[in-house]
Coordinates of C-alpha atoms in Angstrom, one line a residue:
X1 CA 40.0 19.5 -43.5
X2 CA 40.7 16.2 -42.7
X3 CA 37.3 13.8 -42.5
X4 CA 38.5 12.9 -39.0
X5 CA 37.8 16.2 -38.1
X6 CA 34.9 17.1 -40.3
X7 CA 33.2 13.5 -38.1
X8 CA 34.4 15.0 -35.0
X9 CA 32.8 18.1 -35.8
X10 CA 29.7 16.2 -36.2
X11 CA 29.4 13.7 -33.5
X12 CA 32.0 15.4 -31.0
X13 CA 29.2 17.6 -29.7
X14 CA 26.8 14.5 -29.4
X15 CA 29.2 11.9 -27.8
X16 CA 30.4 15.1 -25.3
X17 CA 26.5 15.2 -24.3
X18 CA 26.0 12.1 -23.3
X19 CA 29.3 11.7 -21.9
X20 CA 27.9 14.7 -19.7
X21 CA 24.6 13.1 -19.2
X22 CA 26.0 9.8 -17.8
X23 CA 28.2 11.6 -15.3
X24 CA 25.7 13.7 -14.4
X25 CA 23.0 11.1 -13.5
X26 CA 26.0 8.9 -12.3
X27 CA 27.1 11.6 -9.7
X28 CA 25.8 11.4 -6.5
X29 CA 23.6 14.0 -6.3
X30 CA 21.4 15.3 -2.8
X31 CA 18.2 17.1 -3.0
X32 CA 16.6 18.6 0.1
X33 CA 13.1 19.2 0.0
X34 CA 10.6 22.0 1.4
X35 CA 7.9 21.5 3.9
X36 CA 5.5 22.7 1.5
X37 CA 6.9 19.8 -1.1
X38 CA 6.5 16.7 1.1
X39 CA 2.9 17.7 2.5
X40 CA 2.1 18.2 -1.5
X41 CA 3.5 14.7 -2.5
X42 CA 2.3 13.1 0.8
X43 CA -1.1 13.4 0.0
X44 CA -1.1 13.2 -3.4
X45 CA -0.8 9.5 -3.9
X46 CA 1.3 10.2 -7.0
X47 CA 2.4 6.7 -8.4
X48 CA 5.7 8.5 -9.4
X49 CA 6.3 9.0 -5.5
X50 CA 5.0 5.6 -5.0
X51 CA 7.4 4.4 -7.6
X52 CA 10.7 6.7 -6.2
X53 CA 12.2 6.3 -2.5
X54 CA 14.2 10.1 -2.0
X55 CA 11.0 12.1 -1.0
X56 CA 9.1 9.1 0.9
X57 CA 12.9 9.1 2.6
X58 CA 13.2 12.3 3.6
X59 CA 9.6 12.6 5.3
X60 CA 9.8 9.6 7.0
X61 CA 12.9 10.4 8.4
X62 CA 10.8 13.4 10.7
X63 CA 7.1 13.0 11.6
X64 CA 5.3 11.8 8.8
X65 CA 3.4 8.0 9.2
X66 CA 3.0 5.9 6.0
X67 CA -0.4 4.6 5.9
X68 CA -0.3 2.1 3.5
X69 CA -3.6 1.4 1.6
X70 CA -5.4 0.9 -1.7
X71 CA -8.3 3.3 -3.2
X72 CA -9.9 4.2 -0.1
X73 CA -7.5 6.6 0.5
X74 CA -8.6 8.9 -2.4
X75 CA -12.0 9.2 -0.5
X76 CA -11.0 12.3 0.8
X77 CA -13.5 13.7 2.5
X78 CA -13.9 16.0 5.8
X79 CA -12.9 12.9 8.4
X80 CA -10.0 11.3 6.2
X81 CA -6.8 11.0 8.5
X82 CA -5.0 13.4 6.3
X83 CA -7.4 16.3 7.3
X84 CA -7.5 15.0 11.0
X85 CA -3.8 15.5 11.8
X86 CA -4.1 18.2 9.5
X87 CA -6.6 20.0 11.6
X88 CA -5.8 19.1 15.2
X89 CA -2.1 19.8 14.5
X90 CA -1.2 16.4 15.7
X91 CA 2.3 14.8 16.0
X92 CA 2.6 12.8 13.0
X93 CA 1.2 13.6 9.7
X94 CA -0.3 10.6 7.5
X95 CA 2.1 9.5 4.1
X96 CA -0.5 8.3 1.8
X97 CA 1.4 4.9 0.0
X98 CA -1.3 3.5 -2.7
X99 CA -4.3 4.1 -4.8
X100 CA -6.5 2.2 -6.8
X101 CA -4.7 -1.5 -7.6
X102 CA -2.2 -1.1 -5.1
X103 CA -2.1 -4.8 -3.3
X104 CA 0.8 -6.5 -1.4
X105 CA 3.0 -6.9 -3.9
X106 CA 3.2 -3.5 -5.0
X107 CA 3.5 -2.5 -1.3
X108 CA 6.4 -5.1 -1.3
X109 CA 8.0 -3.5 -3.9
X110 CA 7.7 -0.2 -3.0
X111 CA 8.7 -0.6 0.6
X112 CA 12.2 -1.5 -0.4
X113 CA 13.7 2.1 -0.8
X114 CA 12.5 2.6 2.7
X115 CA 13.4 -0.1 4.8
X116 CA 15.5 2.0 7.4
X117 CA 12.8 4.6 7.4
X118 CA 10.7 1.6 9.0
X119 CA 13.2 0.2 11.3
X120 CA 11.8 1.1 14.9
X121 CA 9.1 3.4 13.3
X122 CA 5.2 2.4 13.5
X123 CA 3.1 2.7 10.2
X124 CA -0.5 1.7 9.7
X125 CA -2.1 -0.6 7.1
X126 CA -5.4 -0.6 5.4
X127 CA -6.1 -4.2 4.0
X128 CA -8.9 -4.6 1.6
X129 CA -10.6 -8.5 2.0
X130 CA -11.1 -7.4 -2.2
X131 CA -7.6 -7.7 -2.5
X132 CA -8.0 -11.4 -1.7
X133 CA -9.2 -12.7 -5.5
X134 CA -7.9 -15.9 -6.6
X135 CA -5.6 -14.1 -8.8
X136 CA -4.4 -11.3 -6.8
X137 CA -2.3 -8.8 -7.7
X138 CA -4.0 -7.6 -11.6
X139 CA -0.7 -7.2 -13.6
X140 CA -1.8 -4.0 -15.2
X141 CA -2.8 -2.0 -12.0
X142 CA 0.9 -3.4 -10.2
X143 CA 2.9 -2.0 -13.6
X144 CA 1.3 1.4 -12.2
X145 CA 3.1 1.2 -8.8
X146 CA 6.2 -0.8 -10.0
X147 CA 9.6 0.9 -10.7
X148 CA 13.3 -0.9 -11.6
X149 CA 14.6 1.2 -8.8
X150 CA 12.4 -1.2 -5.8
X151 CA 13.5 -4.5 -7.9
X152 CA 17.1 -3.0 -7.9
X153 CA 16.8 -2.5 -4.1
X154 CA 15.3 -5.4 -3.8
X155 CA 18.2 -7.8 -5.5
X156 CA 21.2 -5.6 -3.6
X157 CA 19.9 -6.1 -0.6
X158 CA 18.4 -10.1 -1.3
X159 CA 20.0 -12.7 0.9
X160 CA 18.7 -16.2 0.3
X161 CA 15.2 -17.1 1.6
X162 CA 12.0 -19.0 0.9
X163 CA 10.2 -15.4 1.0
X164 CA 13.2 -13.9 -0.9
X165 CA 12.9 -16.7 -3.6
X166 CA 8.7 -16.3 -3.5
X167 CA 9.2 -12.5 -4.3
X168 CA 11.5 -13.0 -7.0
X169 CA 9.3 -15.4 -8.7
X170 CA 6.2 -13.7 -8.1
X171 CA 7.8 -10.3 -9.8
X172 CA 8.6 -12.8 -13.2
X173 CA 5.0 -13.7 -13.0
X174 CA 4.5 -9.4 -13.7
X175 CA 4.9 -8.4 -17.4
X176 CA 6.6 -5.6 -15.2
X177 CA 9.0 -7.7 -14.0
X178 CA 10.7 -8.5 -17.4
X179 CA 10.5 -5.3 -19.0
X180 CA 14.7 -4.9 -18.1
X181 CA 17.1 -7.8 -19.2
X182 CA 19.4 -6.8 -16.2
X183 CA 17.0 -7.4 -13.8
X184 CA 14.6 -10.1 -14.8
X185 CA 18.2 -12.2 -15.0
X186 CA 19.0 -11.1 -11.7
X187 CA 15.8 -12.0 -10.2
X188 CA 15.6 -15.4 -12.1
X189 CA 19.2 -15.7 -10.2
X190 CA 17.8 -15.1 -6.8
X191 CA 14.7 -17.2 -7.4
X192 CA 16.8 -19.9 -7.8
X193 CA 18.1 -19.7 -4.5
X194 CA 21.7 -18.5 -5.7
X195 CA 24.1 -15.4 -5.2
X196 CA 24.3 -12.4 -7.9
X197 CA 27.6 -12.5 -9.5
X198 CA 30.0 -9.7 -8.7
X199 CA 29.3 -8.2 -12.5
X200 CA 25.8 -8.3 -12.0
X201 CA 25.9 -6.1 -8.9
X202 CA 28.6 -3.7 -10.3
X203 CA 25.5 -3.3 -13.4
X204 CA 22.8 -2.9 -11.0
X205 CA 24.4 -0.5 -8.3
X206 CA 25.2 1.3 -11.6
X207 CA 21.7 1.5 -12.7
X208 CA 20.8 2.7 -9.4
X209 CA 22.7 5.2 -9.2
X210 CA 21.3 6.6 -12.4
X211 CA 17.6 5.6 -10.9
X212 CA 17.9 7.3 -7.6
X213 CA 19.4 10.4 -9.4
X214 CA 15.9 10.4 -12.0
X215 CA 14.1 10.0 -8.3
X216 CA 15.8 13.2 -6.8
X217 CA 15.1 15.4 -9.4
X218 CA 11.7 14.1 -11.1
X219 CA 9.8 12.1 -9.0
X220 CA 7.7 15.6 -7.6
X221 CA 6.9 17.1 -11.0
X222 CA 3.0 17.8 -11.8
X223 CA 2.1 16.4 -8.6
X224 CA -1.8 16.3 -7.9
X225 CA -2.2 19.4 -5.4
X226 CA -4.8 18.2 -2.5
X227 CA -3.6 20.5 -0.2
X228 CA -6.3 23.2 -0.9
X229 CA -8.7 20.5 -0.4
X230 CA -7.2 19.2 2.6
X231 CA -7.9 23.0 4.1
X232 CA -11.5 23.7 2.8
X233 CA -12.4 19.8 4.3
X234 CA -10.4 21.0 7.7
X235 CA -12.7 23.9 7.8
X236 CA -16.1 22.2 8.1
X237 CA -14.6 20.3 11.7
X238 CA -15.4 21.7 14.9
X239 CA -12.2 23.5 16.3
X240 CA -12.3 21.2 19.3
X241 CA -12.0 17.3 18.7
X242 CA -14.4 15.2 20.2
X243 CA -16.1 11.8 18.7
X244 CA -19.4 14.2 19.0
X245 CA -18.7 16.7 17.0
X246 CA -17.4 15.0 15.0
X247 CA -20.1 12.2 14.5
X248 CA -22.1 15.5 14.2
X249 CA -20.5 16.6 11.3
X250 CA -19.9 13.0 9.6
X251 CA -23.6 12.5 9.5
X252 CA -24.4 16.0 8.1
X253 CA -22.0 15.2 5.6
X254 CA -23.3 12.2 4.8
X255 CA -26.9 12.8 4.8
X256 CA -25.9 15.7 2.0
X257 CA -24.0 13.7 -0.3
X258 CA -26.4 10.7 -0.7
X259 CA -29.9 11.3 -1.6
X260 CA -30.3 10.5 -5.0
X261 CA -29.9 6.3 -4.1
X262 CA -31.2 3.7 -1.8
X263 CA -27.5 2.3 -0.9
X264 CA -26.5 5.5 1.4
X265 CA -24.2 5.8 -1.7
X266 CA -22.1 8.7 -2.7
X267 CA -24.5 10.9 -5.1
X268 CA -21.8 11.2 -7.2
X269 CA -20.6 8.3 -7.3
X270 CA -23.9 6.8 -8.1
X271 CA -24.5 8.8 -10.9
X272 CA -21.2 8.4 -12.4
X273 CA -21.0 4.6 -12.0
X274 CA -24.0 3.2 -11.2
X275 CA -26.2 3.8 -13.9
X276 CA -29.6 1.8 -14.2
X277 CA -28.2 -0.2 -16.9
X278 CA -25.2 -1.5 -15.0
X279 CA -27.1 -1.7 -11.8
X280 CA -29.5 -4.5 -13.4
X281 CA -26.3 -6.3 -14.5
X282 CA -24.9 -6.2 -11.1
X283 CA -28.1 -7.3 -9.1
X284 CA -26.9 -11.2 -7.2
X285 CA -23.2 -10.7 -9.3
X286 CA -21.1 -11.4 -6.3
X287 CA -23.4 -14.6 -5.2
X288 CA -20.1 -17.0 -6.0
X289 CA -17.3 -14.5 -4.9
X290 CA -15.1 -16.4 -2.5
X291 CA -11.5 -14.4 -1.5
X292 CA -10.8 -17.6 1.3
X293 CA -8.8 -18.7 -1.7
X294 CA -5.8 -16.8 -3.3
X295 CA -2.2 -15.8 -3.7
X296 CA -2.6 -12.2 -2.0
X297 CA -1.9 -14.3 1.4
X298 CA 1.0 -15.0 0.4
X299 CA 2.0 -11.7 -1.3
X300 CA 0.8 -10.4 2.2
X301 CA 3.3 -12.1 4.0
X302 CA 5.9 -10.0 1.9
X303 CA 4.7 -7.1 3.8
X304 CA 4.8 -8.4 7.6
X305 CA 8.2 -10.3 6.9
X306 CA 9.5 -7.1 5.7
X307 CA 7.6 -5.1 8.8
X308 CA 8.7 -8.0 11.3
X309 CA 12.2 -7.2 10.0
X310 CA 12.3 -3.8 10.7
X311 CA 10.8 -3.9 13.9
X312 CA 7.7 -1.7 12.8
X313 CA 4.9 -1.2 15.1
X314 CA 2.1 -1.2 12.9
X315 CA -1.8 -0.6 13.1
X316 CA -3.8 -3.1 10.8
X317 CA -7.4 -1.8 10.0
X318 CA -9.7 -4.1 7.7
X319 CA -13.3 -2.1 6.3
X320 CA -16.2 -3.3 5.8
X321 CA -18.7 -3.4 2.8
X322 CA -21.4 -1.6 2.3
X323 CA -24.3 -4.3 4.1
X324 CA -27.2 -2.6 1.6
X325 CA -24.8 -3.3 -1.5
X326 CA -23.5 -6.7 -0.4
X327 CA -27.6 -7.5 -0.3
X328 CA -28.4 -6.4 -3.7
X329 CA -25.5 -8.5 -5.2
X330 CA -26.3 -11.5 -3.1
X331 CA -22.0 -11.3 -1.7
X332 CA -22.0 -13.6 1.5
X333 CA -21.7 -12.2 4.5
X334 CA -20.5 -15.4 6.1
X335 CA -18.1 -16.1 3.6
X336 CA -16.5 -12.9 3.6
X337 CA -16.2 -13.0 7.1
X338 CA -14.1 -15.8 6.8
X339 CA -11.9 -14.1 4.3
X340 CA -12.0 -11.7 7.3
X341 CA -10.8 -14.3 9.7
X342 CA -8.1 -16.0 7.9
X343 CA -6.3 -12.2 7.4
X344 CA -6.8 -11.8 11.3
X345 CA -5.4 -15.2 11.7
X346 CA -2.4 -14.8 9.6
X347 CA -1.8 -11.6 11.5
X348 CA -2.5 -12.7 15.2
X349 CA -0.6 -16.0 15.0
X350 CA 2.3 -14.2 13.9
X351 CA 2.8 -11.5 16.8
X352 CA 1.0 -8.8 14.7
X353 CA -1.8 -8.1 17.3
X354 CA -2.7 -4.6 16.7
X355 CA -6.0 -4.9 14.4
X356 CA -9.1 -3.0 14.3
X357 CA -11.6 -4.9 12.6
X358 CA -14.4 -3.1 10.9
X359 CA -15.6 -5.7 8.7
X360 CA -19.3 -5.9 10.5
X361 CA -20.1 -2.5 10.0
X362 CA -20.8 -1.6 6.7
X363 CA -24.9 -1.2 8.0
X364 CA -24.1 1.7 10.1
X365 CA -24.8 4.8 9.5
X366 CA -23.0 6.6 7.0
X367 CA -19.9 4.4 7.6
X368 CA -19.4 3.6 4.2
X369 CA -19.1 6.5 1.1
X370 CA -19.7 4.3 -1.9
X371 CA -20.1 0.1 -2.4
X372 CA -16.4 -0.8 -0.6
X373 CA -14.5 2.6 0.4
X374 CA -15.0 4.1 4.2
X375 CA -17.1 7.5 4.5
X376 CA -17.5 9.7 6.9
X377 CA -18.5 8.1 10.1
X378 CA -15.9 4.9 8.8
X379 CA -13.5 7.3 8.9
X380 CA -14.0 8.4 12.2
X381 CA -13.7 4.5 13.5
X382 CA -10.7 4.6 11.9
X383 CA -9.8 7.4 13.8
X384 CA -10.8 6.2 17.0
X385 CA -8.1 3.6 16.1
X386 CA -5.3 5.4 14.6
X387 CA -5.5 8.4 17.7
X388 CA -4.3 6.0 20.4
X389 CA -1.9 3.7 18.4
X390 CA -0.3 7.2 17.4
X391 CA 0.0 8.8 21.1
X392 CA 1.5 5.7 22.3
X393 CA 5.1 5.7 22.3
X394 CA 6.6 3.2 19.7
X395 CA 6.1 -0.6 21.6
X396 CA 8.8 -3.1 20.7
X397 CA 8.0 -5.8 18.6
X398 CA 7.6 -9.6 19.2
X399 CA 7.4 -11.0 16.0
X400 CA 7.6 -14.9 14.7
X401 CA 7.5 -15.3 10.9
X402 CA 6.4 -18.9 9.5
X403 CA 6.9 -19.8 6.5
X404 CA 3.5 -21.9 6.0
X405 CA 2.3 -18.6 5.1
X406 CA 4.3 -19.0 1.8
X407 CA 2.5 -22.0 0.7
X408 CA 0.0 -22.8 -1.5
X409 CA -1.7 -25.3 0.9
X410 CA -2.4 -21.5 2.8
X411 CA -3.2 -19.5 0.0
X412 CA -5.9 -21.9 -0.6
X413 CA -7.2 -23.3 3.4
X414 CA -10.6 -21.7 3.4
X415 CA -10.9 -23.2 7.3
X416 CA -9.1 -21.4 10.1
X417 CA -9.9 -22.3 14.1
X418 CA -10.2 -18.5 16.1
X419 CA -7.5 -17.0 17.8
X420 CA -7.5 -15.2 21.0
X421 CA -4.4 -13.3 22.0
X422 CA -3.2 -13.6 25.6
X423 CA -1.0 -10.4 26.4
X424 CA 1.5 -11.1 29.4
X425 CA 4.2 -8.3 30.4
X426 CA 4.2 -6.9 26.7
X427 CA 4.0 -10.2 25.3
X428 CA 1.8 -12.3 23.0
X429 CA 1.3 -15.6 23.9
X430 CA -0.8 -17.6 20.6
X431 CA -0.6 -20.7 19.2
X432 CA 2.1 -21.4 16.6
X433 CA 1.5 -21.8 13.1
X434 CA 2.3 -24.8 11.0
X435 CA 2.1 -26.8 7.3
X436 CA 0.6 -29.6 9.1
X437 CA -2.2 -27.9 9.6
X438 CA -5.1 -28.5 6.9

């Protein structure tokens, strides 16, 4: 036998597999999904959904609503929006995008694989004023939520901007960003203002294909299974909705789950995280926190340029925090509520004028479930929010991006003058925006 042959006898096998492999992943290949699935994943907040685009594709395409958040959407208790629709069979069913760390940037990034799933579509937001650190985005908690399959999306689709140069920088700022040759190249090539070459698109619509194909067929393994939770929370609601009985409900809730604390805390919560030890350490902590200043504006206008160019009708809710925890760590009420008032400013002066702001409740009854997160009567303000903005037929939008947003003289204005929103004939007359303001 000829040592030719003996080596192909050895390796032949080997190279035929992975000839095999690359064709298979490099094959277009479909995947339809049951009903069953897509509930399952779209109330999981799996980071490997997060991360993917086919399933988050396929239910936005019919009546599910991504509601785009951060940790607060774990808190899943009886009044959470995913048990709502669930319960009162209504016409849209919530897509839970995010979990704890998920800022902007991530929901940047992980809105590229759904941009057409968007267009002409409505979608609600959650926005965190704790977001708003001078930092923003923590690089560990963003590698969670970041895949090469949005950056991927991201560059094929990039056509030169100031937001499309920010994004690409502020991805090279994440370790995440440079973990592939191919694309931390690509993106230094669109942060720099200029065109991919044709040889790096042929390499990246390569690697996509082989991406999307990993989506399609892994993306739902293991996913955490809420939906039995989802139908015993359903079952303590009052077959008929009304605020009533559901307030009624909220408060029995919450008077159950937190008596072992003076900060109408979550027992369990309390007891796993709020030891006496740490609560000592904590006591005036937050005297000097100040979110007025930091990059997050910016990263936030990634989202509403990306909204404003799909024409998405969407539903901005900002929480509150809990008034009895924001005393014992000495956090500023006034301050915070102008962290509150430069998001509402960024968002009104823009066209973006559907906002429910919660931030002055966190002393109400039962409104908040631990030190930051919404409870059970929270959730039903929410609600009170999300009901009508749903029933309402999708409104076209009237949208003017600026730029100033961008810029660091923004991420770090800590003044901002009110401003009132004058609707005329489906209109939004407010003043404009601009880097001469100071």
């Amino acid at each position: 036998m000829s040592n030719r042959r003996r080596l192909w006898q050895i390796f032949g096998p080997v190279i035929c597999a992975v000839l095999l492999l690359i064709a298979v992943l490099l094959f277009p290949w479909d995947r339809t999904y049951s009903a069953n699935s897509i509930f399952e994943a779209a109330t999981s907040q799996s980071d490997r959904i997060f991360k993917g685009q086919r399933m988050k594709q396929e239910a936005l395409a019919g009546k599910y609503v991504p509601f785009f958040g951060s940790s607060e959407l774990s808190r899943m208790d009886s009044l959470h929006p995913s048990v709502l629709a669930y319960k009162y069979n209504r016409n849209y069913t919530p897509f839970l995008l995010g979990g704890a760390g998920s800022q902007s940037l991530a929901h940047f990034y992980g809105m590229q694989g759904i941009k057409s799933q968007l267009t002409n579509k409505k979608a609600v937001v959650i926005i965190s004023p704790q977001w708003f650190t001078k930092k923003g985005q923590d690089k560990n908690a963003f590698s969670l939520y970041y895949s090469n399959l949005q950056a991927i999306n991201f560059l094929l689709d990039a056509k030169d901007s100031i937001a499309t140069r920010y994004a690409a920088r502020r991805l090279l700022q994440m370790p995440s960003g440079k973990s592939s040759e191919t694309v931390k190249y690509a993106l230094m090539t669109v942060a720099s203002g200029q065109p991919l070459s044709e040889s790096q698109k042929l390499v990246l619509q390569t690697r996509r294909r082989m991406l999307v194909n990993e989506d399609t067929f892994f993306s739902t393994f293991q996913l955490p299974d809420r939906v039995n939770k989802i139908k015993a929370q359903a079952k303590l609601l009052p077959d008929k909705y009304t605020i009533n009985g559901l307030t009624k409900v909220a408060d029995a809730e919450g008077s159950l789950h937190t008596t072992n604390n003076k900060f109408a805390i979550d027992n369990t919560f309390f007891k796993t995280r709020l030891n006496e030890k740490k609560l000592k350490k904590l006591k005036g902590s937050q005297k000097h926190f100040d979110y007025t200043k930091s990059v997050e504006y910016s990263d936030f206008e990634l989202m509403l340029k990306q909204f404003a160019h799909e024409h998405t009708d969407v539903l901005f809710i900002i929480p509150p925090i809990n008034a009895k925890w924001a005393k014992y760590t000495h956090l500023s009420n006034k301050v915070y509520q102008k962290s509150v008032k430069k998001i509402k400013y960024q968002l009104a002066s823009q066209g973006f004028s559907n906002i429910t702001d919660l931030s002055k409740d966190g002393g109400k009854k039962y409104f908040m479930q631990d030190t930051i997160h919404l409870g059970w009567n929270g959730w039903i303000a929410v609600d009170k929010a999300v009901k009508p903005f749903m029933q309402k037929s999708y409104s076209n939008t009237n949208y003017r991006i600026d730029n100033y947003f961008f810029t660091r003289n923004w991420q770090n204005r800590t003044k901002v003058e009110s401003i009132k929103t004058v609707k005329l004939s489906n209109k939004t007359v407010v003043p404009s925006t601009g880097s001469k303001k100071k």
